[in-house]
Coordinates of C-alpha atoms and ligand atoms in Angstrom, one line a residue:
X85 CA 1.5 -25.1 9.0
X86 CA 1.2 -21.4 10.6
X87 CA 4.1 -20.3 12.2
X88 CA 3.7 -19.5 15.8
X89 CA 5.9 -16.0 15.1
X90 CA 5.6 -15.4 11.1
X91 CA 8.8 -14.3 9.7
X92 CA 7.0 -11.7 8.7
X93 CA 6.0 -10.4 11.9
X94 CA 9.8 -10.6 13.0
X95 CA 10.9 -9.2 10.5
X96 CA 8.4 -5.9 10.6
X97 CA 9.5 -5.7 14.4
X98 CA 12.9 -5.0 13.6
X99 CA 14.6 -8.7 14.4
X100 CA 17.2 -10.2 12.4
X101 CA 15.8 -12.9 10.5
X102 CA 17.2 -15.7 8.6
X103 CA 16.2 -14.5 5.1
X104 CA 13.8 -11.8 4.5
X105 CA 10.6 -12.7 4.2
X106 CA 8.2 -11.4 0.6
X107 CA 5.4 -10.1 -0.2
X108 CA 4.6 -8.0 -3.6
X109 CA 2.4 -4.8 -4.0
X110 CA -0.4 -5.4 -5.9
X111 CA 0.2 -9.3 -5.7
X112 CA -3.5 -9.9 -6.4
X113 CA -4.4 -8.3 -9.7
X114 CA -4.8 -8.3 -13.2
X115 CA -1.1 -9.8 -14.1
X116 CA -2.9 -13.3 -13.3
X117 CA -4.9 -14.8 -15.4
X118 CA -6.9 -16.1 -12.5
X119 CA -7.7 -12.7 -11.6
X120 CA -8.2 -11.8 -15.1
X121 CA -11.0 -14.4 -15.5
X122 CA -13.1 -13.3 -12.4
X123 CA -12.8 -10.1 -12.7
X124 CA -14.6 -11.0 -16.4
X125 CA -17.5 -11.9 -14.7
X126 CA -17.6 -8.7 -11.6
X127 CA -17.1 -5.4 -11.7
X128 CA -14.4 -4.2 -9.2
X129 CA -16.4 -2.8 -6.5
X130 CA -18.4 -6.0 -6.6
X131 CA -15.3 -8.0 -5.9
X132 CA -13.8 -5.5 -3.4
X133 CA -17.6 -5.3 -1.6
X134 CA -18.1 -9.2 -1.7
X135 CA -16.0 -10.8 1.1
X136 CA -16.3 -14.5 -0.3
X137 CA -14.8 -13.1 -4.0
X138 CA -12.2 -10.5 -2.2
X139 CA -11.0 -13.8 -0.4
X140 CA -10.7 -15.6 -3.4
X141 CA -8.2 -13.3 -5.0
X142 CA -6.5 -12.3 -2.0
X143 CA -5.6 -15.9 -1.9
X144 CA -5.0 -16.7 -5.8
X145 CA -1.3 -15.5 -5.9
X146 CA -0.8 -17.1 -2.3
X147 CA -1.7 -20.9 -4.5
X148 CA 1.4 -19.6 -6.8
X149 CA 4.0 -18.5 -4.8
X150 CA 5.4 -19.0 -1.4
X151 CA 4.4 -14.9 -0.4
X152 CA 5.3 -14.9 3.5
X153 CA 1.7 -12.5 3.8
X154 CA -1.1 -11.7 2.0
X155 CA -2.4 -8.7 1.3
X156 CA -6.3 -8.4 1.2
X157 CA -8.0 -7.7 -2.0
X158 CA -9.8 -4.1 -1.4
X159 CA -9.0 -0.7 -2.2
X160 CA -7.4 2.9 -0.6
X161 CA -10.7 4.4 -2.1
X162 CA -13.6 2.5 -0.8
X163 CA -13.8 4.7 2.5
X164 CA -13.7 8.1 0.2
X165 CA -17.4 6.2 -1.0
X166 CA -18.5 5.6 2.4
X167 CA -17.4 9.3 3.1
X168 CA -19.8 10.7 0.5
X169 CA -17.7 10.5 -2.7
X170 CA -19.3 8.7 -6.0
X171 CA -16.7 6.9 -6.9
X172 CA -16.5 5.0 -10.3
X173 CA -13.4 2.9 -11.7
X174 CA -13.1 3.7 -15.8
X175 CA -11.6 0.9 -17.2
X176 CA -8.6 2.4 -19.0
X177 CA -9.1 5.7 -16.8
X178 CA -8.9 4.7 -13.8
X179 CA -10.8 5.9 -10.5
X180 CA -13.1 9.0 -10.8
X181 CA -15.3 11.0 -8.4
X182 CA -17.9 12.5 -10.1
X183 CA -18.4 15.4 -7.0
X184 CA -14.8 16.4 -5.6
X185 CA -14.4 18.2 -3.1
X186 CA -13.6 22.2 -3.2
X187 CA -15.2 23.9 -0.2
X188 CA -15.8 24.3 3.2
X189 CA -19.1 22.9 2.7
X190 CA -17.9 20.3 0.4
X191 CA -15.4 19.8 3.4
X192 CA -18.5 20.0 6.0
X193 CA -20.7 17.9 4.1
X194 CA -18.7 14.6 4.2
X195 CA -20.1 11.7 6.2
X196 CA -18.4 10.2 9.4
X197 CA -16.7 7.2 8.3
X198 CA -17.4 4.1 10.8
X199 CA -15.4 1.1 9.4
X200 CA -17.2 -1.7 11.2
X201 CA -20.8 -0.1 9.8
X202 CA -20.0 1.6 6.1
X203 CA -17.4 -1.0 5.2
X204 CA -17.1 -4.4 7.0
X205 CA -16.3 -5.9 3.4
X206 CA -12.3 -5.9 3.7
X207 CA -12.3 -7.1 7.8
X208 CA -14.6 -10.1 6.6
X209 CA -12.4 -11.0 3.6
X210 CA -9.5 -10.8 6.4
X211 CA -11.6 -13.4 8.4
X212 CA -11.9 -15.8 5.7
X213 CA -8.4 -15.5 4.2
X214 CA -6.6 -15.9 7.9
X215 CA -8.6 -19.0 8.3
X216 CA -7.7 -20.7 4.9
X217 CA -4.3 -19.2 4.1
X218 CA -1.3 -20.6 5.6
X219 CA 0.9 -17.3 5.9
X220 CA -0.8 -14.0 7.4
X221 CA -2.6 -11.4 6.3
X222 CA -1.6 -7.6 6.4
X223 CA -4.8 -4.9 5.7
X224 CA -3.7 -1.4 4.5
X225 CA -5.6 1.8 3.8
X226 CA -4.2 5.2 1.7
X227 CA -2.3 8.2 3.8
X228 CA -4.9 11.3 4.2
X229 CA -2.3 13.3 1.6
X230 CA -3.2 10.3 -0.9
X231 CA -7.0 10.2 0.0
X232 CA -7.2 14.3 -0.4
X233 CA -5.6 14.2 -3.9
X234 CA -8.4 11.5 -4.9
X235 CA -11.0 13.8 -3.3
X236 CA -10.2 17.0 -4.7
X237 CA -8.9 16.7 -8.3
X238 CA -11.5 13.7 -8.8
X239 CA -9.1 11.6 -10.6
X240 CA -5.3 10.3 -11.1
X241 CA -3.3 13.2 -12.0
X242 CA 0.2 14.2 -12.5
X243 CA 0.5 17.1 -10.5
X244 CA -2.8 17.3 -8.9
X245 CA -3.4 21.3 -9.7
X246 CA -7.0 21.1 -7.5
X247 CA -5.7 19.3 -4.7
X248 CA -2.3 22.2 -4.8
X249 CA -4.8 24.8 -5.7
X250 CA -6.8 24.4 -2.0
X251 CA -3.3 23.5 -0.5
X252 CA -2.2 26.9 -1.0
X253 CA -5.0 29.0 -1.0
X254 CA -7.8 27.4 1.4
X255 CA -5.2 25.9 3.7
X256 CA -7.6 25.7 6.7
X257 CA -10.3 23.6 4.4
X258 CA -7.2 21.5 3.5
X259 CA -6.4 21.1 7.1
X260 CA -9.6 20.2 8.1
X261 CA -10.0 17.8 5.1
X262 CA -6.5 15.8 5.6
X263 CA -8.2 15.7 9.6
X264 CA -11.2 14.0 8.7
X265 CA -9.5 11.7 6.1
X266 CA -6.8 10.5 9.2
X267 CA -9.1 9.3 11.5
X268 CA -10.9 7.3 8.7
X269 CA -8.1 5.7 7.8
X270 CA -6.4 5.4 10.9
X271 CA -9.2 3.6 12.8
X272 CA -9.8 1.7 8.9
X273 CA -6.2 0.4 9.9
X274 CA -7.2 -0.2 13.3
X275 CA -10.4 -2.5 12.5
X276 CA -8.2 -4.7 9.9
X277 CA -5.6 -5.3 12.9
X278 CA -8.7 -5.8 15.2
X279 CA -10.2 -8.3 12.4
X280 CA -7.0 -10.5 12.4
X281 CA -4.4 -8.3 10.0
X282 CA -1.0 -9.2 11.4
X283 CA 0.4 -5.4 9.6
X284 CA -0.9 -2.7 7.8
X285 CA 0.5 -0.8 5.5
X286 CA -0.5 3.2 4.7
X287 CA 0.4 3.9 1.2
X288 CA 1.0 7.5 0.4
X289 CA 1.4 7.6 -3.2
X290 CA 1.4 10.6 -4.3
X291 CA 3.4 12.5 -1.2
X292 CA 6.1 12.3 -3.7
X293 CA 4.1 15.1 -5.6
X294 CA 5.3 17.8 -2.8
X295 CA 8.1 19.9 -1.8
X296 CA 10.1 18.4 1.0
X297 CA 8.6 21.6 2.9
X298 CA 5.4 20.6 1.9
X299 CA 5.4 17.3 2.9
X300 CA 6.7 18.4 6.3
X301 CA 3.6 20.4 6.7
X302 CA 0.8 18.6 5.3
X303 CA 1.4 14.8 4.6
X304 CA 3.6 14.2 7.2
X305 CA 1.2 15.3 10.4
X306 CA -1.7 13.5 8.4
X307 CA -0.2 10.6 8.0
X308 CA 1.4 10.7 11.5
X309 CA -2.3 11.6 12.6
X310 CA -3.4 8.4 11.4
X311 CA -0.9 6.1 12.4
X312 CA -1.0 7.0 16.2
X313 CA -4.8 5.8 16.1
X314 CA -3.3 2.0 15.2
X315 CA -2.2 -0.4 17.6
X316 CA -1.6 -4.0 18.2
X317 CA 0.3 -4.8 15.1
X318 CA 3.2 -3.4 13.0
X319 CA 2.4 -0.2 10.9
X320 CA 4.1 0.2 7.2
X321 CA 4.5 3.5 5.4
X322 CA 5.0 3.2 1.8
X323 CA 5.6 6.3 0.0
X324 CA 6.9 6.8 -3.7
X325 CA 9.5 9.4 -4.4
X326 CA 10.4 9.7 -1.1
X327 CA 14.4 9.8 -1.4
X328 CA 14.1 13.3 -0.3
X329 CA 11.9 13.3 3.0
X330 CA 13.9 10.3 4.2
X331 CA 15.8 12.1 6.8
X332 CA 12.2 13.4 8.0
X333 CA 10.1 10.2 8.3
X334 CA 11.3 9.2 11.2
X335 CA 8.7 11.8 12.8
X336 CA 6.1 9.5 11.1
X337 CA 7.1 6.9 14.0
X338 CA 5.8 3.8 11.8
X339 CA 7.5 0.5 12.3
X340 CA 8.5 -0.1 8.5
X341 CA 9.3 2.3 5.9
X342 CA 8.4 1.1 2.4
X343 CA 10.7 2.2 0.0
X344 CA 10.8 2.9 -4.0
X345 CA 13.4 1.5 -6.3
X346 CA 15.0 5.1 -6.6
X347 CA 17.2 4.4 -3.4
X348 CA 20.0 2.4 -2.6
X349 CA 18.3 0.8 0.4
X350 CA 21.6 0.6 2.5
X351 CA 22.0 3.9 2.0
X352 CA 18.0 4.9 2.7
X353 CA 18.7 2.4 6.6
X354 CA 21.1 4.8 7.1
X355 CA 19.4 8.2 7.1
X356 CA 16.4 6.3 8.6
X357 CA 18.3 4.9 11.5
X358 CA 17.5 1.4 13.5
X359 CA 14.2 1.0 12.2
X360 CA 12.5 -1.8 9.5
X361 CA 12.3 -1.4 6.0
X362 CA 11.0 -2.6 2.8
X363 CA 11.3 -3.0 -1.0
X364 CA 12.6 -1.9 -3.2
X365 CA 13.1 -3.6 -6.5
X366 CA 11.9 -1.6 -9.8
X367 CA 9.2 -3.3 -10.5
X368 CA 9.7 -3.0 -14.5
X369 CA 13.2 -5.1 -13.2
X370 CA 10.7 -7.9 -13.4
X371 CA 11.2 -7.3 -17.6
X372 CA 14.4 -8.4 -17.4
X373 CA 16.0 -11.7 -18.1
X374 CA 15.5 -14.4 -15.3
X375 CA 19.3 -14.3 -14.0
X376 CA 19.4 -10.9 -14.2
X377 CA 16.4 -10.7 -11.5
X378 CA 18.0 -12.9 -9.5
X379 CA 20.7 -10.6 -9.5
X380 CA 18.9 -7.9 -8.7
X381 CA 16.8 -9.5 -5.7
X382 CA 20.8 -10.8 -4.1
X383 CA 21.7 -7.0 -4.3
X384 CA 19.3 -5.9 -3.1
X385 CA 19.0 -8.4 0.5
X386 CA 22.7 -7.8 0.4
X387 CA 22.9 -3.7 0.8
X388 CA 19.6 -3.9 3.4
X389 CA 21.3 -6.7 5.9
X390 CA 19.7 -9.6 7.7
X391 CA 17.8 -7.5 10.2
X392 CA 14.7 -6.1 10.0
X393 CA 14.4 -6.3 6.2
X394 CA 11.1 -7.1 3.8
X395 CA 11.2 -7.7 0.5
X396 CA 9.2 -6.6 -1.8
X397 CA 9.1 -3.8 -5.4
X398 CA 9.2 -0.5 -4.5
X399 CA 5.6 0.2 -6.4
X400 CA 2.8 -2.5 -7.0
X401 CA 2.5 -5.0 -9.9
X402 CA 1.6 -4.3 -12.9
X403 CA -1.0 -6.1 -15.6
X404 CA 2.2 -6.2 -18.2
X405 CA 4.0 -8.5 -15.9
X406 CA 4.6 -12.2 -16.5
X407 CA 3.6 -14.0 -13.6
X408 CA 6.6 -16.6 -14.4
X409 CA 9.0 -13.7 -13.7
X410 CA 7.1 -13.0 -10.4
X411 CA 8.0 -16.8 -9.3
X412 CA 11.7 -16.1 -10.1
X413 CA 11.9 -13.0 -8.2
X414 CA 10.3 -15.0 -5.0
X415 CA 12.2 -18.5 -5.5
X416 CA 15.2 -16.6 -5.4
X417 CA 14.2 -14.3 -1.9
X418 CA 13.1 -17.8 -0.4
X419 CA 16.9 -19.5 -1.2
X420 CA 18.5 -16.8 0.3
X421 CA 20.0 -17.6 3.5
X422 CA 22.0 -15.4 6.5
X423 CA 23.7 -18.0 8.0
Ligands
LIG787 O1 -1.9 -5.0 -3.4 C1 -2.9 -5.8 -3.5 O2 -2.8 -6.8 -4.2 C2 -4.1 -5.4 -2.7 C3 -5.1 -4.7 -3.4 C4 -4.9 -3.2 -3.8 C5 -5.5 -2.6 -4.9 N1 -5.3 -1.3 -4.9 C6 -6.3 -3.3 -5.9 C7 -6.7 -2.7 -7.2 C8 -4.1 -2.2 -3.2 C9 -3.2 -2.3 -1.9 C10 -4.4 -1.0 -3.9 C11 -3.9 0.3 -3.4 C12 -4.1 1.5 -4.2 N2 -5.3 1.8 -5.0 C13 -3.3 2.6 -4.3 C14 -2.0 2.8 -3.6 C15 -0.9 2.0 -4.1 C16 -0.5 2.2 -5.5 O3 -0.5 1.3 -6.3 O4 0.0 3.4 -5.8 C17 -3.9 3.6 -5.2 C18 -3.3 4.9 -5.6 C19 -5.1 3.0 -5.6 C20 -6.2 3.7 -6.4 C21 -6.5 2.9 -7.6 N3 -7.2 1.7 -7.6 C22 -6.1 3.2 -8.9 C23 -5.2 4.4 -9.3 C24 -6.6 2.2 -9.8 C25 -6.6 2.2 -11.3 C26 -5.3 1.9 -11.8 C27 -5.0 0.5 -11.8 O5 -3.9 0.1 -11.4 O6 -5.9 -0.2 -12.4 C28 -7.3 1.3 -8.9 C29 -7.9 0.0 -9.3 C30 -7.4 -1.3 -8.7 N4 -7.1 -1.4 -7.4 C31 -7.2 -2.5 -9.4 C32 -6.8 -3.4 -8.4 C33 -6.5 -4.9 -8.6 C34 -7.5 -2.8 -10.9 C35 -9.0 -2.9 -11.0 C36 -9.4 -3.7 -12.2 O7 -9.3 -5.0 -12.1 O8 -9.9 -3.2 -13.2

């Protein structure tokens, strides 16, 4: 049965709610065997471009655990693609470009990103899953900062020395690069509300990878950028790291801040002021014994009160997880009760 106002939806709006409801990073992914067996058969871009298969595993942990949402199968790279980028995922590397961006002309070069035309894959596979789920689905994209570190060092990195290098010393190509990258994402964002998403989320990884100055400066206008271009549904910022811009993201004017395990999350609400929040359980916690994550999840509802809270780990999944774990960390968010 949908609900006619998912507790989801109250909850991202700021409402007090009678338990929080849950949804997990990286809920869809290679933790399940499920996922495990298709993704035997398809590459990862095939899944992520093939609505009917991105469906499918969007809705594979929803069959397992009572999630309150579900989070469509895609990823924060696929626009960079559209944009221009040749983009490869190497299993045990991870993503790659092969041509990163360095220059004005590399800047210049990239291709206008029109969701609806270059990449109608994730708003189809929101379509499908808001038809045969029975909780909603949220649609999320990555922050500019995020997109630009992909762009420019041309894979995962540490401490992204490109992406710093053009930051510091071709800071009008790195403006001009986080502009282009905001209103892709932001209007990315705004066709996945527009296709039926009920949130989105912006994740800004790597934001966490700059000075609190820094971030002021660069990830924080970007990201603000972006979100402006979004309405109609509830707007999430996740960031990792972020303990030290949290009396700074207000500015962001989101309607959720998600939050990483290294704050106490009563403590984070109150720098942050009246606004929702999110998280923030370590998601190696889900290692530990299964009381001991129950624990862990009661603390946690406990020290963010009954309003305006979602739970969920303060980074995604990952493949070393035991999906039995998972299932004790949402049974016990579903038992809890405010009244
Ligand atoms: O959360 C979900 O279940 C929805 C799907 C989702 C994926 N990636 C699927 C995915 C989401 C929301 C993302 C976000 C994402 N992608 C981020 C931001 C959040 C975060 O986790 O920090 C980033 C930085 C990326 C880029 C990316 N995609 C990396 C670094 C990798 C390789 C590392 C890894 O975890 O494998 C990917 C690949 C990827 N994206 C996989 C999945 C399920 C694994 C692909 C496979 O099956 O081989």
């Amino acid at each position: 049965m949908k609900q006619a106002r998912p507790l989801i939806v109250r909850a991202l709006s700021n409402e007090t709610v009678e338990r929080p409801p849950v949804w997990f990073m990286r809920q869809a992914g290679r933790y399940l065997p499920e996922y495990r067996a298709l993704r035997a058969e398809h590459s990862f871009l095939t899944m992520c471009h093939s609505p009917e298969l991105a469906a499918e595993v969007t809705l594979q942990p929803l069959r397992r655990y009572p999630f309150d949402a579900g989070i469509v199968f895609s990823d924060i790279l696929l626009p960079l693609e559209c944009m221009g980028a040749e983009l490869e995922y190497v299993p045990g590397t991870g993503p790659i470009i092969r041509n990163p961006v360095r220059t004005a002309a590399d800047v210049a070069a990239l291709k206008p990103f029109d969701p609806l035309r270059d990449l109608p894959s994730p708003m189809e596979t929101i379509r499908i899953c808001t038809q045969e789920a029975d909780v909603p689905i949220l649609g999320f994209a990555g922050a500019p900062f995020t997109m630009a570190c992909y762009m420019i060092d041309g894979q995962g990195s540490r401490n992204w020395p490109e992406t710093k290098r053009m930051m510091f010393g071709q800071p009008k190509v790195f403006q001009a690069l986080l502009d282009r990258l905001a209103d892709a994402v932001g209007d990315h964002l705004q066709a996945q509300v527009d296709a039926g998403a009920v949130g989105v989320q912006l994740f800004d990884t790597w934001a966490g990878a700059l000075s609190p100055d820094d971030f002021r400066r660069w990830a924080l206008p970007a990201s603000r950028r972006a979100l402006a271009r979004v309405s109609g549904a509830p707007r999430m910022f996740f960031t990792k790291d972020s303990a030290p811009f949290l009396p700074w993201l207000k500015a962001l004017e989101a309607d959720a801040y998600a939050l990483d395990w290294r704050v106490d999350i009563g403590a984070a609400r109150k720098l942050l002021g009246d606004v929702a929040v999110q998280g923030n359980m370590d998601p190696m916690a889900l290692h530990a014994p299964h009381d001991e994550i129950r624990r862990r999840v009661r603390k946690i509802i406990a020290a963010a009160g009954p309003k305006g809270h979602i739970f969920n780990l303060g980074h995604g999944l990952t493949p070393d997880i035991d999906p039995q774990a998972v299932g004790v960390a949402v049974d016990e968010v579903c038992g809890w009760s405010w009244s």
